[in-house]
Amino acid sequence: MLTSQTASHHRPGLVALDGRKLLFSLSSFLAAAATLLIAFTASLPRPWWALLTVYVTAQPMAGAFRPKVFYRIAGIVTGAVVTIALVPNLQNSPILLVFCLATWTGLCIYLAVLDRTPRAFLFQMAAFSSAVISFPYLDDPADIFTTTISRVEEMTVAILCVTVVHMILQPWSARPAIAERAERFLSDACLWTAEALGTHHTALEYEHRRRLAADIVELGMIAVNMPFDQRYALATRDTVIALQHELATVLPLASAAANRLDQLRALGAVDAELDALVQAQISWLSGSAEALDVPNLELASRCRALAAERASHADWPSLLAANLCDRMAASATALHEARILVRQFDETDAVAAERDRMPAASRFPLARDHGLAALAGAATAVAVMIYCAVWILLAWPNGSATAAFAALITCSFAAQDDPAPVIGRYLVATLLTFPLAALYLFVILPRVDGVAMLIVTLAPALIGMGYIQADPARSVLALPMFSCFIVAMGFLDRFNGDFAAFANTGLAQVGGVVTTLAVTRLFRSANVRWTARRIIRANWRELEALADPDAVPAADAWTARAVDRLGQIAARMAIAAPGDSLHAADGLNDLRVGRNIIQIRRGMDKAGEGTNPPVRALLTHLAGLFRGRLKADEPVKAGEPILGAIDDAIGVATERGSAVPPAALLALVGMRCNLFPNAPPFKGIEA
């Protein structure tokens, strides 16, 4: 059987179709057909709402789809309860009612942005389900209870239909897709590590390290979906989390090795033995994927032996070489362990079941910012109030529908720093779909008789839009296309081809999108750079606490959050001007400094009393450095007192008979390199 790529090669006149995307579209259409059949048979008042819910709920990957279904149903019920509690009791105080609905919506968006897991769909659905149920009926709230129950029934039928159909027709596990992504992530890590050790890595380092950080964060998003995928998914989830930890270790280790190698090259201190080790590691990383399956024990052993031998010397080039070899050995070990974890995705269910009895990996915590979440929630609440104020002041009959559409769009994109570009594409897709909706409503549907013929007639349009939804590059266009097409035609229990109603509905949709776009540009577009600075400040705040010698460091949790923040600021840094101080805030350098602090703290606990005073003085200076960055709101460079404190600590650690562990000594060397890359070589001890 020819693949789509091969078929298109032999028959260039045909358009190649992706089998999985087409199957997804067909599955969604069958779910839509079942939903319409049930809605018309049961005489549900708004079949179009159920049909739209099908396509809002559908997700191309079943493993990520199932948890969202559960949370969406819970969110719908929550939103319905809030609607029934607020609307009847506050119908005589419209201003207070709008304020309460806007506040509720903002609270839900705050929780959704803060959560950053599939559970966020519960809060998101609770927000806009209460909005789209409440606003269209504020003029006549007498039947709000019946209306709310009808909306819940319609949405629940749609969600159950799409769940059952996708589970039957898309039975494949998410594990192969995750294995494919994990292979790509590991390939990225090996490529970046090999180039970091090369002679021309600086130009590509910025791009590669942020891509790897984003990969690590994406693995976390995958891991929280795994328990909903299959019987042995808990074991697979633990594998994903363990892989996150290994790749997060590779990131600072490889960059530290590259930093030490650059300094040794600048000093002309890369001898033949050291160069041979570096070239051997690059060759191993640049080899085939199967090469990583076999641990290069001889290479790792050579690295550790050379690190121990060079660390026994007190001269600066030897200490740099020791640090380089130690980081090379540790990064190679982490990459090999990551390769073993990636291979576990190909295991049979029996092997996975056996591993399910193994201890679970510790959770990879994400960085959460209450301030950013509160800003998103407040912006959403203010936007809802503005929509309603415009609607009420203009006394527009279709203003309630505009407010509902605007609230839906605002809630859908509230988690983004700058939703304006996406909303702009939403508007374009909406306008382009209106002619198709008009063609169906006034030309095709008047000739349709019966629900079966209606389903057949809708097939070309819905299957085509469903295929677009399955394409990641164009999926952002699918929701506005479905929304415009389905809502504009307004499927009811009887056909109603009213041009005035069609035009008013269209104006309400366009008005909702335009209003949302205007409010977004007014309140949110300038927020991206501010968000990036806030993330950087959060990292400095934790580094200050980490350096505090009287606090207990949480190494694993801090590293996870630092890597997560590095991934978050990757896209945001692109908007900063070339001379912006944001570029001077090197998140990867901060990550290396933080890991050095942790190693120094651990070594301080093992060292003798005579070693503690200079190390404590260094930690105090470091805490002051990050405190100063927070006060100045810019990456203030470390001063001479910190360099002197580092040299004093290194001097004590290199004394004969010192109790300072080798790991702590290498961490002190790394700290000096990270904070003072251009400082003169250390000369505290004579060779």
Short mmCIF file of C-alpha atoms in Angstrom, two decimals, residues 53-538:
data_model
loop_
_atom_site.label_atom_id
_atom_site.label_comp_id
_atom_site.label_asym_id
_atom_site.label_seq_id
_atom_site.Cartn_x
_atom_site.Cartn_y
_atom_site.Cartn_z
CA THR A 53 -20.02 21.42 21.26
CA VAL A 54 -18.93 18.33 19.31
CA TYR A 55 -16.27 20.26 17.43
CA VAL A 56 -15.24 22.42 20.38
CA THR A 57 -14.62 19.24 22.39
CA ALA A 58 -12.94 17.01 19.77
CA GLN A 59 -9.18 16.54 20.04
CA PRO A 60 -6.93 14.77 17.49
CA MET A 61 -5.11 12.63 20.11
CA ALA A 62 -7.41 10.41 22.15
CA GLY A 63 -4.99 10.19 25.09
CA ALA A 64 -5.16 13.96 25.56
CA PHE A 65 -8.86 14.06 24.73
CA ARG A 66 -10.30 11.87 27.50
CA PRO A 67 -9.23 13.87 30.58
CA LYS A 68 -10.50 17.06 28.96
CA VAL A 69 -13.92 15.43 28.43
CA PHE A 70 -14.29 14.72 32.12
CA TYR A 71 -13.21 18.19 33.13
CA ARG A 72 -15.41 19.84 30.50
CA ILE A 73 -18.53 18.06 31.75
CA ALA A 74 -17.66 19.05 35.32
CA GLY A 75 -17.11 22.64 34.14
CA ILE A 76 -20.47 22.73 32.34
CA VAL A 77 -22.28 21.55 35.45
CA THR A 78 -20.42 24.08 37.60
CA GLY A 79 -21.26 26.92 35.22
CA ALA A 80 -24.90 25.85 35.15
CA VAL A 81 -25.12 25.84 38.94
CA VAL A 82 -23.65 29.34 39.11
CA THR A 83 -26.10 30.55 36.45
CA ILE A 84 -29.11 29.20 38.34
CA ALA A 85 -27.79 30.70 41.59
CA LEU A 86 -27.13 34.20 40.21
CA VAL A 87 -29.62 35.05 37.45
CA PRO A 88 -32.99 34.51 39.22
CA ASN A 89 -31.81 36.16 42.43
CA LEU A 90 -30.23 39.23 40.79
CA GLN A 91 -32.55 39.75 37.81
CA ASN A 92 -33.84 43.01 39.26
CA SER A 93 -30.28 44.39 39.65
CA PRO A 94 -28.71 44.05 36.21
CA ILE A 95 -25.57 45.99 37.10
CA LEU A 96 -24.90 43.79 40.12
CA LEU A 97 -25.71 40.68 38.08
CA VAL A 98 -23.23 41.65 35.34
CA PHE A 99 -20.61 42.43 37.99
CA CYS A 100 -21.09 39.02 39.63
CA LEU A 101 -20.96 37.16 36.31
CA ALA A 102 -17.83 39.07 35.27
CA THR A 103 -16.18 38.39 38.64
CA TRP A 104 -17.01 34.69 38.40
CA THR A 105 -15.59 34.55 34.89
CA GLY A 106 -12.41 36.30 35.98
CA LEU A 107 -12.00 33.94 38.95
CA CYS A 108 -12.33 30.88 36.71
CA ILE A 109 -9.75 32.25 34.25
CA TYR A 110 -7.40 32.99 37.15
CA LEU A 111 -7.61 29.35 38.27
CA ALA A 112 -7.27 28.05 34.69
CA VAL A 113 -4.10 30.08 33.99
CA LEU A 114 -2.62 29.16 37.36
CA ASP A 115 -3.27 25.43 37.02
CA ARG A 116 -1.52 24.66 33.66
CA THR A 117 -2.80 21.04 33.58
CA PRO A 118 -5.84 19.45 31.87
CA ARG A 119 -7.79 20.38 35.00
CA ALA A 120 -7.70 23.95 33.69
CA PHE A 121 -10.43 22.93 31.22
CA LEU A 122 -12.84 22.58 34.16
CA PHE A 123 -12.34 26.23 35.13
CA GLN A 124 -12.32 27.41 31.52
CA MET A 125 -15.57 25.62 30.68
CA ALA A 126 -17.18 26.83 33.92
CA ALA A 127 -16.33 30.40 32.91
CA PHE A 128 -17.73 30.57 29.40
CA SER A 129 -20.57 28.06 29.91
CA SER A 130 -22.06 30.36 32.54
CA ALA A 131 -21.52 33.33 30.18
CA VAL A 132 -23.11 31.78 27.09
CA ILE A 133 -26.02 30.42 29.14
CA SER A 134 -26.67 33.63 31.07
CA PHE A 135 -26.17 36.55 28.69
CA PRO A 136 -28.65 35.61 25.91
CA TYR A 137 -31.44 35.28 28.48
CA LEU A 138 -30.86 38.22 30.82
CA ASP A 139 -33.75 40.10 29.15
CA ASP A 140 -36.15 37.29 30.04
CA PRO A 141 -34.77 35.31 33.00
CA ALA A 142 -38.08 33.72 33.95
CA ASP A 143 -37.23 30.42 32.23
CA ILE A 144 -33.53 30.42 33.12
CA PHE A 145 -33.78 27.10 34.98
CA THR A 146 -35.35 25.30 32.00
CA THR A 147 -32.93 27.00 29.61
CA THR A 148 -29.92 26.01 31.70
CA ILE A 149 -31.00 22.39 31.92
CA SER A 150 -31.50 22.32 28.14
CA ARG A 151 -27.99 23.71 27.50
CA VAL A 152 -26.46 21.17 29.87
CA GLU A 153 -28.36 18.34 28.18
CA GLU A 154 -27.29 19.46 24.71
CA MET A 155 -23.63 19.83 25.64
CA THR A 156 -23.56 16.58 27.60
CA VAL A 157 -25.08 14.61 24.70
CA ALA A 158 -22.47 16.08 22.37
CA ILE A 159 -19.55 15.30 24.68
CA LEU A 160 -20.70 11.71 25.26
CA CYS A 161 -21.20 11.13 21.54
CA VAL A 162 -17.80 12.47 20.56
CA THR A 163 -16.14 10.48 23.37
CA VAL A 164 -17.69 7.16 22.34
CA VAL A 165 -17.07 7.62 18.61
CA HIS A 166 -13.45 8.68 19.01
CA MET A 167 -12.74 5.82 21.42
CA ILE A 168 -14.15 3.30 18.91
CA LEU A 169 -12.69 4.69 15.70
CA GLN A 170 -9.44 6.03 17.16
CA PRO A 171 -8.48 3.21 19.51
CA TRP A 172 -4.74 3.71 19.20
CA SER A 173 -2.85 4.57 22.33
CA ALA A 174 -1.16 7.89 22.88
CA ARG A 175 2.00 6.02 23.84
CA PRO A 176 3.41 5.69 20.26
CA ALA A 177 2.86 9.40 19.64
CA ILE A 178 4.57 10.23 22.92
CA ALA A 179 7.43 7.86 22.05
CA GLU A 180 7.89 9.71 18.77
CA ARG A 181 8.00 13.06 20.54
CA ALA A 182 10.39 11.74 23.17
CA GLU A 183 12.73 10.50 20.41
CA ARG A 184 12.69 13.98 18.91
CA PHE A 185 13.33 15.60 22.28
CA LEU A 186 16.31 13.31 22.89
CA SER A 187 17.62 14.01 19.40
CA ASP A 188 17.41 17.75 20.15
CA ALA A 189 19.32 17.24 23.41
CA CYS A 190 22.09 15.26 21.72
CA LEU A 191 22.39 17.78 18.89
CA TRP A 192 22.58 20.71 21.26
CA THR A 193 25.10 18.97 23.55
CA ALA A 194 27.34 18.04 20.62
CA GLU A 195 27.24 21.58 19.23
CA ALA A 196 27.80 23.05 22.69
CA LEU A 197 31.12 21.17 22.84
CA GLY A 198 32.04 22.28 19.33
CA THR A 199 34.06 25.34 18.43
CA HIS A 200 31.20 27.33 16.87
CA HIS A 201 28.34 26.72 19.28
CA THR A 202 27.72 30.29 20.44
CA ALA A 203 25.60 31.35 17.45
CA LEU A 204 23.20 28.44 17.88
CA GLU A 205 23.26 28.11 21.66
CA TYR A 206 20.48 30.65 22.27
CA GLU A 207 18.07 28.83 19.94
CA HIS A 208 18.93 25.25 20.94
CA ARG A 209 18.84 25.70 24.70
CA ARG A 210 15.43 27.35 24.64
CA ARG A 211 14.06 24.70 22.32
CA LEU A 212 15.25 21.99 24.69
CA ALA A 213 13.70 23.83 27.65
CA ALA A 214 10.40 24.03 25.75
CA ASP A 215 10.65 20.30 24.99
CA ILE A 216 11.05 19.51 28.69
CA VAL A 217 7.99 21.60 29.59
CA GLU A 218 5.96 19.91 26.82
CA LEU A 219 6.88 16.52 28.28
CA GLY A 220 5.25 17.66 31.51
CA MET A 221 2.04 18.55 29.71
CA ILE A 222 2.07 15.06 28.17
CA ALA A 223 2.70 13.35 31.51
CA VAL A 224 -0.45 14.70 33.19
CA ASN A 225 -2.56 13.28 30.34
CA MET A 226 -1.16 9.76 30.59
CA PRO A 227 -3.35 8.30 33.39
CA PHE A 228 -6.38 8.69 31.11
CA ASP A 229 -4.91 6.84 28.16
CA GLN A 230 -4.62 3.12 28.91
CA ARG A 231 -4.32 0.45 31.54
CA TYR A 232 -0.59 0.80 32.19
CA ALA A 233 -0.39 4.52 31.62
CA LEU A 234 0.76 5.25 35.19
CA ALA A 235 4.01 3.42 34.47
CA THR A 236 4.34 5.37 31.22
CA ARG A 237 3.66 8.63 33.02
CA ASP A 238 6.43 7.86 35.51
CA THR A 239 8.74 7.21 32.57
CA VAL A 240 7.89 10.61 31.07
CA ILE A 241 8.52 12.35 34.40
CA ALA A 242 11.85 10.54 34.84
CA LEU A 243 12.80 11.56 31.30
CA GLN A 244 12.01 15.16 32.19
CA HIS A 245 14.41 15.02 35.12
CA GLU A 246 17.22 13.55 33.00
CA LEU A 247 16.83 16.12 30.21
CA ALA A 248 16.60 18.94 32.76
CA THR A 249 19.94 17.73 34.13
CA VAL A 250 21.51 17.65 30.67
CA LEU A 251 20.64 21.30 30.01
CA PRO A 252 22.85 22.94 32.68
CA LEU A 253 25.55 20.25 32.56
CA ALA A 254 26.18 20.53 28.82
CA SER A 255 26.14 24.33 28.88
CA ALA A 256 28.56 24.31 31.84
CA ALA A 257 30.91 21.98 29.95
CA ALA A 258 30.80 24.31 26.94
CA ASN A 259 31.52 27.31 29.17
CA ARG A 260 34.57 25.63 30.74
CA LEU A 261 35.82 24.52 27.33
CA ASP A 262 35.57 28.07 25.99
CA GLN A 263 37.64 29.38 28.89
CA LEU A 264 40.27 26.67 28.47
CA ARG A 265 40.53 27.48 24.76
CA ALA A 266 40.92 31.17 25.59
CA LEU A 267 43.81 30.27 27.91
CA GLY A 268 45.33 27.91 25.34
CA ALA A 269 45.14 25.13 27.93
CA VAL A 270 43.39 22.38 25.94
CA ASP A 271 46.04 19.66 25.78
CA ALA A 272 45.96 16.58 23.55
CA GLU A 273 44.45 14.30 26.21
CA LEU A 274 41.61 16.68 26.96
CA ASP A 275 40.94 17.39 23.28
CA ALA A 276 40.73 13.65 22.58
CA LEU A 277 38.07 13.25 25.29
CA VAL A 278 36.03 16.13 23.89
CA GLN A 279 36.19 14.78 20.33
CA ALA A 280 35.24 11.28 21.53
CA GLN A 281 32.16 12.66 23.29
CA ILE A 282 31.15 14.69 20.22
CA SER A 283 31.49 11.57 18.03
CA TRP A 284 29.34 9.55 20.41
CA LEU A 285 26.63 12.22 20.52
CA SER A 286 26.69 12.67 16.74
CA GLY A 287 26.36 8.96 16.02
CA SER A 288 23.23 6.96 15.32
CA ALA A 289 20.34 6.75 17.75
CA GLU A 290 21.33 3.16 18.57
CA ALA A 291 24.75 4.37 19.71
CA LEU A 292 23.20 5.91 22.81
CA ASP A 293 21.74 2.50 23.73
CA VAL A 294 25.25 1.35 24.64
CA PRO A 295 26.78 3.32 27.50
CA ASN A 296 30.27 4.52 26.71
CA LEU A 297 31.64 3.32 30.03
CA GLU A 298 35.22 3.65 28.92
CA LEU A 299 34.69 7.31 27.92
CA ALA A 300 32.85 8.15 31.15
CA SER A 301 35.56 6.41 33.16
CA ARG A 302 38.30 8.35 31.36
CA CYS A 303 36.46 11.62 32.02
CA ARG A 304 36.07 10.94 35.73
CA ALA A 305 39.65 9.74 36.10
CA LEU A 306 41.00 12.84 34.39
CA ALA A 307 38.70 15.04 36.50
CA ALA A 308 40.07 13.51 39.71
CA GLU A 309 43.67 13.83 38.51
CA ARG A 310 43.32 17.48 37.45
CA ALA A 311 41.38 18.45 40.59
CA SER A 312 44.40 17.44 42.69
CA HIS A 313 46.30 20.37 41.20
CA ALA A 314 45.76 23.92 42.44
CA ASP A 315 46.34 25.84 39.22
CA TRP A 316 43.36 27.37 37.45
CA PRO A 317 43.63 25.51 34.10
CA SER A 318 43.67 22.20 35.94
CA LEU A 319 40.59 23.14 37.96
CA LEU A 320 38.81 24.20 34.77
CA ALA A 321 39.73 20.91 33.09
CA ALA A 322 38.51 18.95 36.11
CA ASN A 323 35.20 20.80 36.03
CA LEU A 324 34.88 20.21 32.27
CA CYS A 325 35.53 16.47 32.54
CA ASP A 326 33.11 16.08 35.44
CA ARG A 327 30.32 17.88 33.55
CA MET A 328 31.00 15.88 30.38
CA ALA A 329 30.76 12.59 32.26
CA ALA A 330 27.57 13.64 34.08
CA SER A 331 25.85 14.89 30.90
CA ALA A 332 26.77 11.71 29.00
CA THR A 333 25.36 9.58 31.81
CA ALA A 334 22.15 11.62 31.88
CA LEU A 335 21.73 11.30 28.10
CA HIS A 336 22.24 7.54 28.26
CA GLU A 337 19.70 7.22 31.08
CA ALA A 338 17.28 9.31 29.02
CA ARG A 339 17.79 6.96 26.07
CA ILE A 340 16.92 3.98 28.26
CA LEU A 341 13.72 5.74 29.35
CA VAL A 342 12.77 6.54 25.74
CA ARG A 343 13.19 2.87 24.84
CA GLN A 344 10.70 1.93 27.54
CA PHE A 345 7.89 3.46 25.47
CA ASP A 346 8.32 0.55 23.03
CA GLU A 347 7.77 -2.06 25.74
CA THR A 348 4.86 -4.49 25.67
CA ASP A 349 1.97 -4.10 28.09
CA ALA A 350 3.30 -7.02 30.13
CA VAL A 351 6.64 -5.32 30.69
CA ALA A 352 4.88 -2.04 31.45
CA ALA A 353 2.70 -3.82 33.99
CA GLU A 354 5.79 -5.25 35.67
CA ARG A 355 7.37 -1.81 35.86
CA ASP A 356 4.13 -0.42 37.25
CA ARG A 357 5.14 -1.99 40.57
CA MET A 358 8.35 0.05 40.63
CA PRO A 359 8.56 3.22 42.74
CA ALA A 360 7.15 6.24 40.91
CA ALA A 361 9.33 9.14 39.92
CA SER A 362 8.92 12.32 41.90
CA ARG A 363 6.65 14.89 40.29
CA PHE A 364 8.23 17.53 38.05
CA PRO A 365 6.77 20.73 39.53
CA LEU A 366 5.84 23.63 37.27
CA ALA A 367 6.44 27.30 38.02
CA ARG A 368 3.18 29.08 38.82
CA ASP A 369 2.72 32.82 39.06
CA HIS A 370 -0.32 34.08 40.94
CA GLY A 371 0.29 37.60 39.67
CA LEU A 372 0.15 36.59 36.01
CA ALA A 373 -2.94 34.46 36.62
CA ALA A 374 -4.61 37.33 38.49
CA LEU A 375 -3.85 39.69 35.60
CA ALA A 376 -5.45 37.32 33.08
CA GLY A 377 -8.51 36.92 35.30
CA ALA A 378 -8.85 40.67 35.91
CA ALA A 379 -8.50 41.45 32.20
CA THR A 380 -11.21 38.92 31.39
CA ALA A 381 -13.55 40.31 34.04
CA VAL A 382 -13.04 43.89 32.85
CA ALA A 383 -13.59 42.83 29.24
CA VAL A 384 -16.90 41.14 30.12
CA MET A 385 -18.04 44.28 31.94
CA ILE A 386 -17.19 46.43 28.91
CA TYR A 387 -19.11 44.12 26.55
CA CYS A 388 -22.18 44.28 28.74
CA ALA A 389 -21.91 48.06 29.21
CA VAL A 390 -21.82 48.61 25.44
CA TRP A 391 -24.75 46.23 24.94
CA ILE A 392 -26.88 47.88 27.62
CA LEU A 393 -26.05 51.49 26.67
CA LEU A 394 -26.77 50.90 22.97
CA ALA A 395 -29.93 48.88 23.74
CA TRP A 396 -28.96 46.56 20.88
CA PRO A 397 -31.40 43.62 20.59
CA ASN A 398 -28.60 41.26 19.56
CA GLY A 399 -26.17 42.67 22.09
CA SER A 400 -26.66 39.71 24.41
CA ALA A 401 -25.40 37.36 21.69
CA THR A 402 -22.42 39.66 21.11
CA ALA A 403 -21.58 39.55 24.80
CA ALA A 404 -21.86 35.76 24.79
CA PHE A 405 -19.57 35.37 21.77
CA ALA A 406 -17.09 37.88 23.14
CA ALA A 407 -16.99 36.12 26.50
CA LEU A 408 -16.44 32.75 24.81
CA ILE A 409 -13.52 34.08 22.74
CA THR A 410 -12.00 35.94 25.69
CA CYS A 411 -12.09 32.81 27.85
CA SER A 412 -10.66 30.64 25.06
CA PHE A 413 -7.52 32.77 24.64
CA ALA A 414 -7.15 34.26 28.13
CA ALA A 415 -4.08 32.14 28.94
CA GLN A 416 -2.04 33.75 26.14
CA ASP A 417 0.09 36.82 26.82
CA ASP A 418 -1.06 38.55 23.65
CA PRO A 419 -4.17 36.91 22.19
CA ALA A 420 -4.67 39.69 19.62
CA PRO A 421 -2.93 37.96 16.64
CA VAL A 422 -4.93 34.75 17.18
CA ILE A 423 -8.18 36.70 17.55
CA GLY A 424 -7.34 38.56 14.33
CA ARG A 425 -7.06 35.23 12.49
CA TYR A 426 -10.30 34.20 14.20
CA LEU A 427 -12.01 37.25 12.68
CA VAL A 428 -10.66 36.51 9.19
CA ALA A 429 -11.78 32.88 9.35
CA THR A 430 -15.24 33.98 10.52
CA LEU A 431 -15.69 36.41 7.63
CA LEU A 432 -14.51 33.84 5.07
CA THR A 433 -17.02 31.26 6.33
CA PHE A 434 -20.13 33.45 6.07
CA PRO A 435 -20.60 32.89 2.29
CA LEU A 436 -20.55 29.12 2.83
CA ALA A 437 -23.11 29.41 5.64
CA ALA A 438 -25.33 31.61 3.44
CA LEU A 439 -25.07 29.10 0.57
CA TYR A 440 -26.24 26.29 2.80
CA LEU A 441 -28.98 28.27 4.56
CA PHE A 442 -30.64 29.88 1.53
CA VAL A 443 -29.79 27.54 -1.35
CA ILE A 444 -29.17 24.01 -0.10
CA LEU A 445 -31.12 23.51 3.13
CA PRO A 446 -34.54 24.61 1.75
CA ARG A 447 -34.38 21.49 -0.45
CA VAL A 448 -33.49 19.15 2.42
CA ASP A 449 -36.18 16.97 4.01
CA GLY A 450 -35.47 14.99 7.18
CA VAL A 451 -32.54 14.68 9.56
CA ALA A 452 -30.87 11.90 7.55
CA MET A 453 -30.73 14.02 4.42
CA LEU A 454 -29.54 16.98 6.52
CA ILE A 455 -26.62 14.93 7.85
CA VAL A 456 -25.62 13.81 4.34
CA THR A 457 -25.83 17.39 3.06
CA LEU A 458 -23.63 18.73 5.85
CA ALA A 459 -20.96 16.06 5.35
CA PRO A 460 -18.71 17.86 2.81
CA ALA A 461 -18.47 21.07 4.83
CA LEU A 462 -18.05 19.46 8.25
CA ILE A 463 -15.55 16.83 7.08
CA GLY A 464 -13.48 19.51 5.35
CA MET A 465 -13.41 21.72 8.42
CA GLY A 466 -12.65 18.68 10.60
CA TYR A 467 -9.59 17.91 8.46
CA ILE A 468 -8.39 21.48 9.01
CA GLN A 469 -8.94 21.02 12.75
CA ALA A 470 -6.67 17.95 12.73
CA ASP A 471 -3.83 19.90 11.08
CA PRO A 472 -1.74 21.63 13.80
CA ALA A 473 -0.66 24.36 11.37
CA ARG A 474 -4.28 25.36 10.60
CA SER A 475 -6.21 24.17 13.65
CA VAL A 476 -6.56 27.74 14.99
CA LEU A 477 -8.87 28.46 12.02
CA ALA A 478 -11.20 25.54 12.73
CA LEU A 479 -13.10 26.89 15.76
CA PRO A 480 -14.19 30.19 14.11
CA MET A 481 -15.17 28.29 10.96
CA PHE A 482 -17.33 25.85 12.90
CA SER A 483 -18.75 28.62 15.06
CA CYS A 484 -19.71 30.80 12.10
CA PHE A 485 -21.06 27.94 9.98
CA ILE A 486 -23.13 26.26 12.70
CA VAL A 487 -24.37 29.30 14.62
CA ALA A 488 -25.22 31.34 11.50
CA MET A 489 -27.49 28.57 10.22
CA GLY A 490 -29.03 28.17 13.68
CA PHE A 491 -30.27 24.59 13.48
CA LEU A 492 -33.57 24.43 15.34
CA ASP A 493 -36.30 21.79 15.51
CA ARG A 494 -37.74 23.45 12.37
CA PHE A 495 -36.00 25.03 9.38
CA ASN A 496 -35.96 28.82 9.54
CA GLY A 497 -34.34 30.57 6.57
CA ASP A 498 -34.80 34.12 7.82
CA PHE A 499 -32.29 36.51 6.24
CA ALA A 500 -32.81 39.16 8.94
CA ALA A 501 -32.06 36.62 11.66
CA PHE A 502 -29.04 35.38 9.70
CA ALA A 503 -27.70 38.93 9.30
CA ASN A 504 -28.27 39.82 12.95
CA THR A 505 -26.59 36.62 14.10
CA GLY A 506 -23.65 37.31 11.81
CA LEU A 507 -23.33 40.87 13.07
CA ALA A 508 -23.44 39.58 16.65
CA GLN A 509 -20.60 37.13 15.93
CA VAL A 510 -18.46 39.69 14.11
CA GLY A 511 -19.27 42.28 16.75
CA GLY A 512 -18.18 39.90 19.49
CA VAL A 513 -14.88 39.15 17.76
CA VAL A 514 -14.17 42.80 16.94
CA THR A 515 -15.00 43.91 20.48
CA THR A 516 -12.77 41.19 21.90
CA LEU A 517 -9.95 42.22 19.58
CA ALA A 518 -10.28 45.88 20.58
CA VAL A 519 -10.32 45.12 24.30
CA THR A 520 -7.40 42.72 23.92
CA ARG A 521 -5.26 45.28 22.12
CA LEU A 522 -6.13 47.84 24.78
CA PHE A 523 -5.39 45.72 27.85
CA ARG A 524 -3.21 42.77 26.87
CA SER A 525 -0.89 43.51 23.93
CA ALA A 526 1.71 45.36 26.01
CA ASN A 527 1.79 42.54 28.56
CA VAL A 528 4.24 40.13 26.89
CA ARG A 529 7.44 41.95 27.79
CA TRP A 530 6.14 42.61 31.30
CA THR A 531 5.42 38.89 31.66
CA ALA A 532 8.95 37.94 30.61
CA ARG A 533 10.43 40.31 33.18
CA ARG A 534 8.14 38.93 35.86
CA ILE A 535 9.26 35.36 35.14
CA ILE A 536 12.91 36.42 35.35
CA ARG A 537 12.27 38.20 38.65
CA ALA A 538 10.61 35.07 40.05
#
